[in-house]
Amino acid sequence: MLNHKTVQWFMKELGLICRVRMKKYRSYKGEMGKIASNLLNRNFEAEEPNQKWVTDVTEFNLFGQKLYLSPILDLCSREIVSYSVSGSPF
């Protein structure tokens, strides 16, 4: 068993250099879940109430805890019809 300092000395004498590169973190995991079909085709206006409703999930970090807000918006009057606050995004 050799001491690490002896190995470093031999490498220095022989002109050897060790370059260890850190692997980059990649969070991409491929296609996850299902993609909903585009029914609105970016037409976010409605002529009558209750014709088109949309929603989105927003994450808040409050007091070290994650909360999720999901409001339901009527596209005719631009009013919030309902909302949900939950500890889970589902």
Coordinates of C-alpha atoms in Angstrom, one line a residue:
M1 CA 0.0 0.0 0.0
L2 CA 1.5 3.4 -1.0
N3 CA 0.9 6.7 0.6
H4 CA -1.0 9.2 -1.5
K5 CA 1.8 11.7 -1.2
T6 CA 4.2 9.1 -2.7
V7 CA 1.9 8.6 -5.7
Q8 CA 1.6 12.4 -6.1
W9 CA 5.5 12.7 -6.1
F10 CA 5.8 9.9 -8.7
M11 CA 3.2 11.5 -10.9
K12 CA 5.0 14.9 -10.6
E13 CA 8.3 13.3 -11.6
L14 CA 6.8 11.5 -14.6
G15 CA 4.8 14.5 -15.7
L16 CA 1.4 12.8 -15.3
I17 CA -1.7 14.9 -14.6
C18 CA -5.0 13.5 -13.4
R19 CA -8.0 15.6 -14.5
V20 CA -11.3 14.4 -13.0
R21 CA -14.3 16.2 -14.3
M22 CA -17.5 16.4 -12.4
K23 CA -20.6 15.2 -14.1
K24 CA -23.2 17.9 -14.8
Y25 CA -26.5 17.5 -13.1
R26 CA -29.3 16.8 -15.6
S27 CA -32.8 16.8 -14.3
Y28 CA -34.4 15.9 -17.7
K29 CA -36.0 12.5 -17.4
G30 CA -37.7 12.3 -20.8
E31 CA -41.4 12.5 -21.6
M32 CA -43.2 12.4 -18.2
G33 CA -47.0 12.1 -17.9
K34 CA -49.5 12.9 -20.5
I35 CA -49.8 16.0 -22.7
A36 CA -53.3 17.3 -23.0
S37 CA -54.7 18.1 -26.4
N38 CA -54.9 21.8 -27.5
L39 CA -58.6 22.4 -27.5
L40 CA -58.5 26.2 -27.3
N41 CA -55.9 26.8 -30.0
R42 CA -54.8 30.0 -28.0
N43 CA -58.3 31.5 -28.4
F44 CA -58.8 32.7 -24.8
E45 CA -62.1 34.5 -25.3
A46 CA -65.6 33.2 -24.9
E47 CA -68.9 34.8 -26.1
E48 CA -71.1 33.2 -23.3
P49 CA -70.5 32.5 -19.7
N50 CA -69.6 28.9 -18.7
Q51 CA -68.4 28.2 -22.2
K52 CA -64.7 28.0 -21.6
W53 CA -63.0 27.4 -18.2
V54 CA -59.2 27.3 -17.7
T55 CA -57.0 26.5 -14.8
D56 CA -53.4 26.5 -13.8
V57 CA -51.4 25.2 -10.8
T58 CA -49.2 27.6 -8.9
E59 CA -46.7 26.5 -6.2
F60 CA -46.1 28.6 -3.1
N61 CA -43.5 28.0 -0.5
L62 CA -44.9 29.2 2.8
F63 CA -43.2 28.6 6.2
G64 CA -41.1 25.8 4.8
Q65 CA -44.1 24.0 3.4
K66 CA -45.2 23.8 -0.3
L67 CA -48.8 24.7 -1.1
Y68 CA -50.5 24.6 -4.5
L69 CA -53.2 27.0 -5.7
S70 CA -55.4 26.0 -8.6
P71 CA -58.0 28.6 -9.6
I72 CA -60.7 28.0 -12.2
L73 CA -61.2 31.0 -14.5
D74 CA -64.2 31.7 -16.7
L75 CA -62.9 33.2 -20.0
C76 CA -66.0 35.2 -20.7
S77 CA -66.2 37.3 -17.6
R78 CA -62.6 36.8 -16.5
E79 CA -63.8 35.9 -13.0
I80 CA -62.6 33.1 -10.8
V81 CA -65.4 30.5 -10.5
S82 CA -63.6 28.3 -7.9
Y83 CA -60.2 27.6 -6.5
S84 CA -58.4 24.9 -4.5
V85 CA -55.5 25.2 -2.1
S86 CA -53.8 21.9 -1.4
G87 CA -50.6 20.3 -0.2
S88 CA -50.4 18.2 -3.4
P89 CA -50.4 19.5 -7.0
F90 CA -52.8 16.7 -8.1

